[in-house]
PDB file of C-alpha atoms in Angstrom:
ATOM      1  CA  MET A   5      -9.502  13.613  40.985  1.00 48.00           C
ATOM      2  CA  VAL A   6      -9.297  11.284  37.902  1.00 48.00           C
ATOM      3  CA  LYS A   7      -5.745  11.362  36.462  1.00 57.00           C
ATOM      4  CA  MET A   8      -5.724  12.054  32.677  1.00 70.00           C
ATOM      5  CA  ARG A   9      -4.475   9.442  30.527  1.00 83.00           C
ATOM      6  CA  GLY A  10      -2.262  10.537  27.938  1.00 95.00           C
ATOM      7  CA  ARG A  11      -2.924  10.202  23.715  1.00 97.00           C
ATOM      8  CA  LEU A  12      -1.016   9.048  20.854  1.00 98.00           C
ATOM      9  CA  GLN A  13      -0.847  11.440  17.791  1.00 98.00           C
ATOM     10  CA  VAL A  14      -0.171   9.903  14.689  1.00 98.00           C
ATOM     11  CA  VAL A  15       0.437  13.277  12.490  1.00 98.00           C
ATOM     12  CA  ALA A  16       1.076  13.372   8.428  1.00 98.00           C
ATOM     13  CA  THR A  17       3.881  16.157   7.689  1.00 98.00           C
ATOM     14  CA  PRO A  18       4.538  17.576   4.275  1.00 97.00           C
ATOM     15  CA  ILE A  19       6.320  15.465   1.228  1.00 97.00           C
ATOM     16  CA  GLY A  20       7.939  18.599   0.060  1.00 94.00           C
ATOM     17  CA  ASN A  21       6.102  21.693   0.024  1.00 96.00           C
ATOM     18  CA  LEU A  22       5.740  23.227   3.609  1.00 96.00           C
ATOM     19  CA  ALA A  23       2.304  24.831   2.890  1.00 96.00           C
ATOM     20  CA  ASP A  24       0.952  21.568   2.699  1.00 97.00           C
ATOM     21  CA  LEU A  25       1.292  21.002   6.711  1.00 98.00           C
ATOM     22  CA  SER A  26      -2.327  21.594   7.603  1.00 97.00           C
ATOM     23  CA  ALA A  27      -3.281  23.774  10.581  1.00 97.00           C
ATOM     24  CA  ARG A  28      -4.649  20.865  12.695  1.00 98.00           C
ATOM     25  CA  ALA A  29      -1.550  19.382  12.038  1.00 98.00           C
ATOM     26  CA  ARG A  30       0.359  22.396  13.467  1.00 98.00           C
ATOM     27  CA  GLU A  31      -1.810  22.573  16.337  1.00 98.00           C
ATOM     28  CA  ALA A  32      -0.840  19.033  17.193  1.00 98.00           C
ATOM     29  CA  LEU A  33       3.016  19.392  16.891  1.00 98.00           C
ATOM     30  CA  ALA A  34       2.830  22.836  18.984  1.00 98.00           C
ATOM     31  CA  SER A  35       0.589  21.138  21.719  1.00 97.00           C
ATOM     32  CA  ALA A  36       2.354  17.446  22.057  1.00 98.00           C
ATOM     33  CA  ASP A  37       4.256  17.097  25.221  1.00 98.00           C
ATOM     34  CA  VAL A  38       7.225  15.315  23.127  1.00 98.00           C
ATOM     35  CA  ILE A  39       7.429  14.735  19.604  1.00 98.00           C
ATOM     36  CA  ALA A  40       8.764  10.891  18.523  1.00 98.00           C
ATOM     37  CA  ALA A  41      10.666  11.759  15.426  1.00 98.00           C
ATOM     38  CA  GLU A  42      11.971   9.273  12.612  1.00 96.00           C
ATOM     39  CA  ASP A  43      14.938  11.291  12.635  1.00 97.00           C
ATOM     40  CA  THR A  44      15.144  14.412  14.770  1.00 97.00           C
ATOM     41  CA  ARG A  45      17.614  16.866  12.901  1.00 97.00           C
ATOM     42  CA  HIS A  46      14.848  16.614   9.979  1.00 96.00           C
ATOM     43  CA  THR A  47      11.686  17.137  12.264  1.00 98.00           C
ATOM     44  CA  LEU A  48      13.774  19.926  13.801  1.00 98.00           C
ATOM     45  CA  ALA A  49      14.295  21.933  10.553  1.00 97.00           C
ATOM     46  CA  LEU A  50      10.480  21.247  10.056  1.00 97.00           C
ATOM     47  CA  LEU A  51       9.709  22.997  13.789  1.00 98.00           C
ATOM     48  CA  ARG A  52      11.923  25.492  12.823  1.00 98.00           C
ATOM     49  CA  ALA A  53      10.033  26.720  10.025  1.00 97.00           C
ATOM     50  CA  ILE A  54       6.759  26.907  11.441  1.00 97.00           C
ATOM     51  CA  GLY A  55       7.965  28.482  14.907  1.00 97.00           C
ATOM     52  CA  VAL A  56       7.381  25.563  17.053  1.00 98.00           C
ATOM     53  CA  VAL A  57       9.254  24.681  19.958  1.00 98.00           C
ATOM     54  CA  ARG A  58       8.628  21.411  21.457  1.00 98.00           C
ATOM     55  CA  PRO A  59      11.294  18.418  22.984  1.00 98.00           C
ATOM     56  CA  LEU A  60      12.106  15.968  20.547  1.00 98.00           C
ATOM     57  CA  VAL A  61      12.754  11.986  21.120  1.00 98.00           C
ATOM     58  CA  SER A  62      14.121   9.530  18.185  1.00 97.00           C
ATOM     59  CA  LEU A  63      12.123   6.448  17.281  1.00 97.00           C
ATOM     60  CA  HIS A  64      13.262   4.622  13.920  1.00 96.00           C
ATOM     61  CA  GLY A  65      13.588   1.501  12.683  1.00 93.00           C
ATOM     62  CA  HIS A  66      16.885   0.476  14.827  1.00 95.00           C
ATOM     63  CA  ASN A  67      15.592   2.058  18.397  1.00 96.00           C
ATOM     64  CA  GLU A  68      11.768   1.150  18.111  1.00 96.00           C
ATOM     65  CA  SER A  69      11.845  -1.375  20.518  1.00 96.00           C
ATOM     66  CA  GLN A  70      13.853   0.055  23.176  1.00 96.00           C
ATOM     67  CA  ARG A  71      11.881   3.530  22.849  1.00 97.00           C
ATOM     68  CA  VAL A  72       8.442   2.384  22.854  1.00 98.00           C
ATOM     69  CA  PRO A  73       8.368   1.865  27.266  1.00 98.00           C
ATOM     70  CA  GLU A  74       9.771   5.058  27.594  1.00 97.00           C
ATOM     71  CA  LEU A  75       7.100   6.661  25.373  1.00 98.00           C
ATOM     72  CA  LEU A  76       4.282   4.480  27.013  1.00 98.00           C
ATOM     73  CA  ALA A  77       5.337   5.823  30.420  1.00 97.00           C
ATOM     74  CA  ARG A  78       5.153   9.030  29.396  1.00 97.00           C
ATOM     75  CA  LEU A  79       1.503   8.487  27.878  1.00 98.00           C
ATOM     76  CA  GLU A  80       0.525   6.385  31.104  1.00 96.00           C
ATOM     77  CA  SER A  81       1.620   9.884  32.932  1.00 96.00           C
ATOM     78  CA  GLY A  82      -0.817  12.236  31.035  1.00 97.00           C
ATOM     79  CA  GLU A  83       1.133  13.152  28.199  1.00 97.00           C
ATOM     80  CA  THR A  84       0.307  13.382  24.252  1.00 98.00           C
ATOM     81  CA  VAL A  85       2.986  12.187  22.126  1.00 98.00           C
ATOM     82  CA  ALA A  86       3.290  13.205  18.406  1.00 98.00           C
ATOM     83  CA  LEU A  87       4.498  10.802  15.947  1.00 98.00           C
ATOM     84  CA  VAL A  88       5.777  12.299  12.863  1.00 98.00           C
ATOM     85  CA  SER A  89       8.394  10.346   9.913  1.00 97.00           C
ATOM     86  CA  ASP A  90      10.810  12.315   7.871  1.00 95.00           C
ATOM     87  CA  ALA A  91       7.945  13.121   5.204  1.00 95.00           C
ATOM     88  CA  GLY A  92       4.315  12.114   4.844  1.00 96.00           C
ATOM     89  CA  THR A  93       2.118   9.948   7.000  1.00 96.00           C
ATOM     90  CA  PRO A  94       3.996   7.516   9.852  1.00 97.00           C
ATOM     91  CA  LEU A  95       4.065   3.840   8.915  1.00 96.00           C
ATOM     92  CA  MET A  96       3.577   4.053   5.465  1.00 93.00           C
ATOM     93  CA  SER A  97       7.220   2.388   4.898  1.00 91.00           C
ATOM     94  CA  ASP A  98       8.177   4.083   8.070  1.00 93.00           C
ATOM     95  CA  PRO A  99       8.690   3.335  11.507  1.00 94.00           C
ATOM     96  CA  GLY A 100       6.030   3.802  14.100  1.00 97.00           C
ATOM     97  CA  LEU A 101       3.954   0.540  14.043  1.00 97.00           C
ATOM     98  CA  GLU A 102       5.173  -1.094  17.418  1.00 97.00           C
ATOM     99  CA  LEU A 103       4.413   2.139  19.186  1.00 98.00           C
ATOM    100  CA  VAL A 104       1.086   2.104  17.441  1.00 98.00           C
ATOM    101  CA  GLN A 105      -0.255  -1.319  18.577  1.00 98.00           C
ATOM    102  CA  ARG A 106       1.356  -1.417  22.095  1.00 98.00           C
ATOM    103  CA  ALA A 107      -0.443   1.986  22.929  1.00 98.00           C
ATOM    104  CA  ALA A 108      -3.737   0.781  21.356  1.00 97.00           C
ATOM    105  CA  ARG A 109      -3.279  -2.594  23.226  1.00 97.00           C
ATOM    106  CA  ALA A 110      -2.640  -0.444  26.449  1.00 96.00           C
ATOM    107  CA  GLY A 111      -6.033   1.379  25.982  1.00 96.00           C
ATOM    108  CA  PHE A 112      -4.583   5.014  25.119  1.00 97.00           C
ATOM    109  CA  GLU A 113      -6.595   6.950  22.540  1.00 97.00           C
ATOM    110  CA  VAL A 114      -4.501   7.015  19.131  1.00 98.00           C
ATOM    111  CA  HIS A 115      -5.568   9.742  16.524  1.00 98.00           C
ATOM    112  CA  ALA A 116      -4.686  10.283  12.913  1.00 98.00           C
ATOM    113  CA  ILE A 117      -3.864  13.860  11.892  1.00 98.00           C
ATOM    114  CA  PRO A 118      -4.422  13.366   8.050  1.00 97.00           C
ATOM    115  CA  GLY A 119      -2.241  14.936   5.492  1.00 97.00           C
ATOM    116  CA  PRO A 120       0.605  14.466   2.649  1.00 97.00           C
ATOM    117  CA  SER A 121       1.065  10.803   1.658  1.00 97.00           C
ATOM    118  CA  ALA A 122       3.327  10.407  -1.771  1.00 97.00           C
ATOM    119  CA  ILE A 123       1.446   7.321  -2.258  1.00 97.00           C
ATOM    120  CA  VAL A 124      -1.832   9.063  -2.591  1.00 97.00           C
ATOM    121  CA  SER A 125      -0.417  11.654  -4.599  1.00 97.00           C
ATOM    122  CA  ALA A 126       1.316   9.725  -6.809  1.00 98.00           C
ATOM    123  CA  LEU A 127      -2.000   7.562  -7.466  1.00 98.00           C
ATOM    124  CA  ALA A 128      -3.522  10.921  -7.916  1.00 98.00           C
ATOM    125  CA  VAL A 129      -1.882  12.142 -10.907  1.00 98.00           C
ATOM    126  CA  ALA A 130      -0.366   8.662 -12.736  1.00 98.00           C
ATOM    127  CA  GLY A 131      -3.618   8.696 -14.989  1.00 97.00           C
ATOM    128  CA  LEU A 132      -3.707   4.594 -14.028  1.00 97.00           C
ATOM    129  CA  PRO A 133      -7.019   3.051 -12.159  1.00 97.00           C
ATOM    130  CA  THR A 134      -7.188   4.039  -8.838  1.00 96.00           C
ATOM    131  CA  ALA A 135     -10.245   2.036  -7.334  1.00 95.00           C
ATOM    132  CA  ARG A 136      -8.364  -0.755  -6.194  1.00 96.00           C
ATOM    133  CA  PHE A 137      -4.543  -0.849  -5.601  1.00 97.00           C
ATOM    134  CA  CYS A 138      -1.823  -1.998  -3.295  1.00 97.00           C
ATOM    135  CA  PHE A 139       1.075  -0.527  -1.878  1.00 97.00           C
ATOM    136  CA  GLU A 140       4.379  -2.792  -1.935  1.00 97.00           C
ATOM    137  CA  GLY A 141       6.695  -0.195  -0.312  1.00 96.00           C
ATOM    138  CA  PHE A 142      10.632  -0.583  -1.391  1.00 96.00           C
ATOM    139  CA  LEU A 143      11.088  -3.505  -3.711  1.00 97.00           C
ATOM    140  CA  PRO A 144      14.457  -5.688  -2.402  1.00 96.00           C
ATOM    141  CA  ALA A 145      17.671  -3.939  -2.905  1.00 95.00           C
ATOM    142  CA  ARG A 146      18.950  -7.628  -4.433  1.00 96.00           C
ATOM    143  CA  GLU A 147      18.267  -8.303  -8.104  1.00 95.00           C
ATOM    144  CA  ARG A 148      17.519 -12.283  -7.133  1.00 95.00           C
ATOM    145  CA  GLU A 149      15.139 -11.116  -4.246  1.00 96.00           C
ATOM    146  CA  ARG A 150      13.625  -8.321  -6.201  1.00 97.00           C
ATOM    147  CA  ARG A 151      12.701 -10.778  -9.569  1.00 94.00           C
ATOM    148  CA  THR A 152      11.209 -13.064  -7.198  1.00 95.00           C
ATOM    149  CA  ALA A 153       8.947 -10.063  -5.254  1.00 95.00           C
ATOM    150  CA  LEU A 154       8.128  -8.727  -8.908  1.00 95.00           C
ATOM    151  CA  ALA A 155       7.351 -12.259 -10.205  1.00 94.00           C
ATOM    152  CA  ARG A 156       4.549 -12.955  -7.505  1.00 93.00           C
ATOM    153  CA  LEU A 157       3.316  -9.663  -8.632  1.00 94.00           C
ATOM    154  CA  ALA A 158       3.005 -10.487 -12.160  1.00 92.00           C
ATOM    155  CA  HIS A 159      -0.687 -11.609 -11.820  1.00 89.00           C
ATOM    156  CA  GLU A 160      -2.023  -9.161  -9.216  1.00 93.00           C
ATOM    157  CA  PRO A 161      -5.265  -7.123 -10.839  1.00 94.00           C
ATOM    158  CA  ARG A 162      -4.681  -4.212  -8.925  1.00 96.00           C
ATOM    159  CA  THR A 163      -2.639  -1.003  -9.615  1.00 98.00           C
ATOM    160  CA  LEU A 164       1.060  -1.481  -7.854  1.00 98.00           C
ATOM    161  CA  VAL A 165       2.520   1.025  -6.445  1.00 98.00           C
ATOM    162  CA  PHE A 166       6.366   1.263  -5.158  1.00 98.00           C
ATOM    163  CA  PHE A 167       8.546   3.622  -3.543  1.00 97.00           C
ATOM    164  CA  GLU A 168      12.207   3.366  -5.041  1.00 97.00           C
ATOM    165  CA  ALA A 169      15.571   5.350  -4.898  1.00 96.00           C
ATOM    166  CA  PRO A 170      17.033   7.017  -7.360  1.00 97.00           C
ATOM    167  CA  HIS A 171      20.521   4.977  -7.880  1.00 96.00           C
ATOM    168  CA  ARG A 172      18.113   1.651  -8.272  1.00 97.00           C
ATOM    169  CA  ILE A 173      15.721   2.876 -10.574  1.00 98.00           C
ATOM    170  CA  VAL A 174      17.283   1.832 -14.132  1.00 98.00           C
ATOM    171  CA  LYS A 175      17.790  -1.478 -12.312  1.00 98.00           C
ATOM    172  CA  THR A 176      14.238  -1.928 -11.114  1.00 98.00           C
ATOM    173  CA  LEU A 177      12.652  -0.881 -13.943  1.00 98.00           C
ATOM    174  CA  GLU A 178      14.683  -3.519 -16.008  1.00 98.00           C
ATOM    175  CA  ASP A 179      13.519  -6.197 -13.721  1.00 97.00           C
ATOM    176  CA  MET A 180       9.877  -4.688 -14.099  1.00 97.00           C
ATOM    177  CA  VAL A 181      10.159  -5.064 -17.800  1.00 96.00           C
ATOM    178  CA  ALA A 182      11.322  -8.790 -17.632  1.00 95.00           C
ATOM    179  CA  GLU A 183       8.678  -9.831 -14.926  1.00 95.00           C
ATOM    180  CA  LEU A 184       5.482  -7.439 -16.178  1.00 95.00           C
ATOM    181  CA  GLY A 185       6.074  -7.144 -19.653  1.00 95.00           C
ATOM    182  CA  ALA A 186       7.589  -3.823 -21.525  1.00 96.00           C
ATOM    183  CA  GLY A 187       3.611  -3.131 -22.746  1.00 96.00           C
ATOM    184  CA  ARG A 188       2.582  -2.684 -19.277  1.00 95.00           C
ATOM    185  CA  LEU A 189       1.683   1.098 -18.516  1.00 98.00           C
ATOM    186  CA  ALA A 190       3.049   2.651 -15.586  1.00 98.00           C
ATOM    187  CA  ALA A 191       4.004   6.487 -14.042  1.00 98.00           C
ATOM    188  CA  VAL A 192       7.064   7.785 -11.915  1.00 98.00           C
ATOM    189  CA  ALA A 193       6.677  10.545  -9.935  1.00 98.00           C
ATOM    190  CA  ARG A 194       9.624  12.255  -9.265  1.00 98.00           C
ATOM    191  CA  GLU A 195       9.909  14.793  -6.018  1.00 97.00           C
ATOM    192  CA  LEU A 196       6.297  15.290  -5.409  1.00 97.00           C
ATOM    193  CA  THR A 197       5.100  18.692  -4.295  1.00 97.00           C
ATOM    194  CA  LYS A 198       8.764  19.827  -4.906  1.00 96.00           C
ATOM    195  CA  ALA A 199      10.109  22.642  -7.244  1.00 94.00           C
ATOM    196  CA  HIS A 200      11.051  20.041  -9.574  1.00 95.00           C
ATOM    197  CA  GLU A 201       8.112  17.636  -9.637  1.00 97.00           C
ATOM    198  CA  THR A 202       7.852  15.662 -12.799  1.00 97.00           C
ATOM    199  CA  VAL A 203       5.668  12.769 -13.743  1.00 98.00           C
ATOM    200  CA  TYR A 204       6.805  10.702 -16.350  1.00 98.00           C
ATOM    201  CA  ARG A 205       4.126   7.967 -18.196  1.00 98.00           C
ATOM    202  CA  GLY A 206       4.034   5.684 -20.694  1.00 97.00           C
ATOM    203  CA  THR A 207       4.574   1.709 -20.750  1.00 98.00           C
ATOM    204  CA  LEU A 208       7.717   0.229 -18.778  1.00 97.00           C
ATOM    205  CA  GLY A 209       9.924  -0.088 -21.889  1.00 97.00           C
ATOM    206  CA  GLU A 210       9.401   3.503 -22.372  1.00 98.00           C
ATOM    207  CA  LEU A 211       9.986   4.778 -18.967  1.00 98.00           C
ATOM    208  CA  LEU A 212      13.154   2.234 -18.725  1.00 98.00           C
ATOM    209  CA  ALA A 213      14.234   4.046 -22.133  1.00 98.00           C
ATOM    210  CA  ARG A 214      14.149   7.120 -20.400  1.00 97.00           C
ATOM    211  CA  ALA A 215      15.573   6.164 -17.160  1.00 98.00           C
ATOM    212  CA  ARG A 216      18.720   5.522 -18.871  1.00 97.00           C
ATOM    213  CA  SER A 217      19.036   8.593 -21.311  1.00 97.00           C
ATOM    214  CA  GLU A 218      17.846  11.281 -18.734  1.00 96.00           C
ATOM    215  CA  GLU A 219      19.888  12.069 -16.090  1.00 95.00           C
ATOM    216  CA  ASN A 220      17.198  13.851 -14.002  1.00 95.00           C
ATOM    217  CA  PHE A 221      14.833  11.128 -13.936  1.00 97.00           C
ATOM    218  CA  ARG A 222      17.635   9.568 -11.622  1.00 95.00           C
ATOM    219  CA  ARG A 223      17.787  12.426  -9.051  1.00 95.00           C
ATOM    220  CA  GLY A 224      15.179  12.770  -6.297  1.00 95.00           C
ATOM    221  CA  GLU A 225      12.612  11.235  -4.771  1.00 95.00           C
ATOM    222  CA  LEU A 226      10.852   8.298  -6.566  1.00 98.00           C
ATOM    223  CA  THR A 227       7.236   6.802  -6.200  1.00 98.00           C
ATOM    224  CA  LEU A 228       6.294   3.813  -9.048  1.00 98.00           C
ATOM    225  CA  VAL A 229       2.743   3.575 -10.296  1.00 98.00           C
ATOM    226  CA  VAL A 230       2.300   0.479 -12.250  1.00 98.00           C
ATOM    227  CA  HIS A 231      -1.000  -0.575 -14.197  1.00 98.00           C
ATOM    228  CA  GLY A 232      -2.239  -4.273 -12.703  1.00 96.00           C
ATOM    229  CA  ALA A 233      -2.242  -7.397 -14.581  1.00 93.00           C
ATOM    230  CA  PRO A 234      -4.942  -7.402 -17.189  1.00 86.00           C
ATOM    231  CA  ALA A 235      -7.936 -10.163 -16.974  1.00 74.00           C
ATOM    232  CA  PRO A 236      -7.350 -13.324 -18.937  1.00 63.00           C
ATOM    233  CA  ALA A 237      -9.021 -13.029 -22.411  1.00 61.00           C
ATOM    234  CA  ALA A 238     -12.541 -14.697 -22.266  1.00 55.00           C
ATOM    235  CA  ALA A 239     -10.725 -16.833 -25.516  1.00 56.00           C
ATOM    236  CA  ASP A 240      -8.417 -18.150 -23.527  1.00 67.00           C
ATOM    237  CA  VAL A 241     -10.663 -19.749 -20.896  1.00 73.00           C
ATOM    238  CA  ASP A 242     -12.116 -23.664 -21.104  1.00 80.00           C
ATOM    239  CA  GLU A 243     -15.493 -22.586 -20.548  1.00 83.00           C
ATOM    240  CA  ALA A 244     -16.359 -26.502 -20.514  1.00 86.00           C
ATOM    241  CA  GLN A 245     -13.876 -27.036 -17.571  1.00 88.00           C
ATOM    242  CA  LEU A 246     -15.120 -23.521 -15.644  1.00 87.00           C
ATOM    243  CA  GLN A 247     -18.910 -25.049 -15.527  1.00 89.00           C
ATOM    244  CA  ARG A 248     -17.707 -28.337 -14.259  1.00 91.00           C
ATOM    245  CA  THR A 249     -15.198 -26.722 -11.180  1.00 91.00           C
ATOM    246  CA  VAL A 250     -18.441 -24.134 -10.491  1.00 90.00           C
ATOM    247  CA  ALA A 251     -20.249 -27.024 -10.488  1.00 91.00           C
ATOM    248  CA  LEU A 252     -18.312 -28.929  -8.155  1.00 91.00           C
ATOM    249  CA  LEU A 253     -17.626 -25.960  -5.819  1.00 92.00           C
ATOM    250  CA  ALA A 254     -21.013 -24.852  -5.599  1.00 89.00           C
ATOM    251  CA  LYS A 255     -22.311 -27.693  -3.955  1.00 89.00           C
ATOM    252  CA  GLU A 256     -20.444 -26.987  -0.794  1.00 88.00           C
ATOM    253  CA  LEU A 257     -20.160 -23.246  -1.312  1.00 90.00           C
ATOM    254  CA  PRO A 258     -22.014 -20.233  -1.528  1.00 88.00           C
ATOM    255  CA  PRO A 259     -21.998 -18.580  -5.223  1.00 87.00           C
ATOM    256  CA  ALA A 260     -19.851 -16.098  -4.539  1.00 83.00           C
ATOM    257  CA  ARG A 261     -17.082 -18.310  -3.005  1.00 86.00           C
ATOM    258  CA  ALA A 262     -17.521 -20.917  -5.463  1.00 87.00           C
ATOM    259  CA  ALA A 263     -16.755 -18.589  -8.312  1.00 86.00           C
ATOM    260  CA  ALA A 264     -13.808 -17.128  -6.752  1.00 85.00           C
ATOM    261  CA  LEU A 265     -12.313 -20.496  -6.215  1.00 88.00           C
ATOM    262  CA  ALA A 266     -13.185 -21.440  -9.720  1.00 88.00           C
ATOM    263  CA  ALA A 267     -11.736 -18.510 -11.165  1.00 84.00           C
ATOM    264  CA  GLN A 268      -8.240 -19.013  -9.490  1.00 83.00           C
ATOM    265  CA  LEU A 269      -8.073 -22.670 -10.308  1.00 85.00           C
ATOM    266  CA  THR A 270      -9.278 -22.079 -13.961  1.00 84.00           C
ATOM    267  CA  GLY A 271      -7.916 -18.469 -14.769  1.00 79.00           C
ATOM    268  CA  ALA A 272     -11.399 -17.357 -15.452  1.00 82.00           C
ATOM    269  CA  PRO A 273     -12.587 -14.355 -15.354  1.00 80.00           C
ATOM    270  CA  ARG A 274     -14.417 -13.866 -11.556  1.00 78.00           C
ATOM    271  CA  ALA A 275     -17.149 -12.265 -13.141  1.00 77.00           C
ATOM    272  CA  LEU A 276     -17.387 -15.185 -15.794  1.00 84.00           C
ATOM    273  CA  ALA A 277     -17.521 -17.612 -12.999  1.00 86.00           C
ATOM    274  CA  TYR A 278     -19.764 -16.070 -10.706  1.00 83.00           C
ATOM    275  CA  ALA A 279     -22.371 -15.356 -13.751  1.00 84.00           C
ATOM    276  CA  ILE A 280     -21.917 -19.599 -14.221  1.00 88.00           C
ATOM    277  CA  ALA A 281     -22.520 -19.995 -10.241  1.00 87.00           C
ATOM    278  CA  THR A 282     -25.184 -17.764 -10.002  1.00 83.00           C
ATOM    279  CA  ARG A 283     -27.034 -19.136 -13.058  1.00 80.00           C
ATOM    280  CA  SER A 284     -26.608 -22.541 -11.650  1.00 67.00           C
ATOM    281  CA  SER A 285     -27.946 -21.787  -8.162  1.00 64.00           C
ATOM    282  CA  ALA A 286     -30.801 -20.162 -10.248  1.00 58.00           C
ATOM    283  CA  THR A 287     -32.090 -23.539 -12.192  1.00 51.00           C
ATOM    284  CA  PRO A 288     -34.553 -25.360 -10.351  1.00 51.00           C
ATOM    285  CA  ALA A 289     -34.173 -28.763  -9.917  1.00 47.00           C
ATOM    286  CA  PRO A 290     -35.578 -31.045 -11.931  1.00 49.00           C
ATOM    287  CA  ALA A 291     -38.788 -32.139 -10.727  1.00 51.00           C
ATOM    288  CA  PRO A 292     -39.354 -36.102  -9.613  1.00 52.00           C
ATOM    289  CA  PRO A 293     -41.146 -38.388 -11.827  1.00 55.00           C
ATOM    290  CA  ALA A 294     -45.148 -38.624 -10.650  1.00 54.00           C
ATOM    291  CA  PRO A 295     -46.059 -41.952  -9.867  1.00 53.00           C
ATOM    292  CA  ARG A 296     -47.565 -44.381 -12.301  1.00 55.00           C
ATOM    293  CA  GLU A 297     -51.166 -44.907 -11.585  1.00 50.00           C
ATOM    294  CA  GLU A 298     -51.591 -48.540 -10.951  1.00 48.00           C
ATOM    295  CA  GLU A 299     -53.712 -50.441 -13.327  1.00 45.00           C
ATOM    296  CA  ALA A 300     -56.788 -51.575 -12.420  1.00 45.00           C
ATOM    297  CA  PRO A 301     -57.286 -55.168 -11.847  1.00 42.00           C
TER     298      PRO A 301
END
């Protein structure tokens, strides 16, 4: 008889509203041989609420490396392991990466049971561009490191998403105003899916003023969504320099790559650099001069 190998299921759980637990997630928790939980007390309360009783083991940032061999052994014996965090989708600023990596390398099936995510939920209600975004998790707790991290993101064109603790939200907004500018549009989503869900929208300067004056702003779980940096104005671009840069790079690189590098080097919009690159590549090389007819003797 062929021995069945176990599987790892990465299960998303509610970020506040218990009704958001999917039927598939409930079945995954109910059928798991063991549930690896970020905080077993928190997950036990969830299981009791949905009427499920399963064995629990803790897996958090301080014990993951020690816990993984035990869970891999369970998988090897054919068991199904469910991985959950305290709320939302595991691995999103939560533990579990090492377990997923090592289980996948060992050849075990790893399945996602999708569901709630504070990241996607905040993006959906922020009223800011969502076509391209980057998730930065929690910024550093210390001001110097936080300011340095924000300075690196000052020219990032994608929408930015952060988690933040309520006791640091004022300081974080102060640093964002200093590094990103008071006029940058943003939103702070508080207590998403819970009874006191609130979404504050405005400029970073306006949000800072509200955070300082409104006590409720500084309560609960917070997700920040910040508009990406605007593209440089075309008037600020030295087009002659851009054309020279594109021409030099296009000798060695395809048009798209040449345009991307030229935009980085000159601060020009990538679309403008690409238009120049494709225009240059489409221009036919001048024909060599026709040979002169030899004069008759």
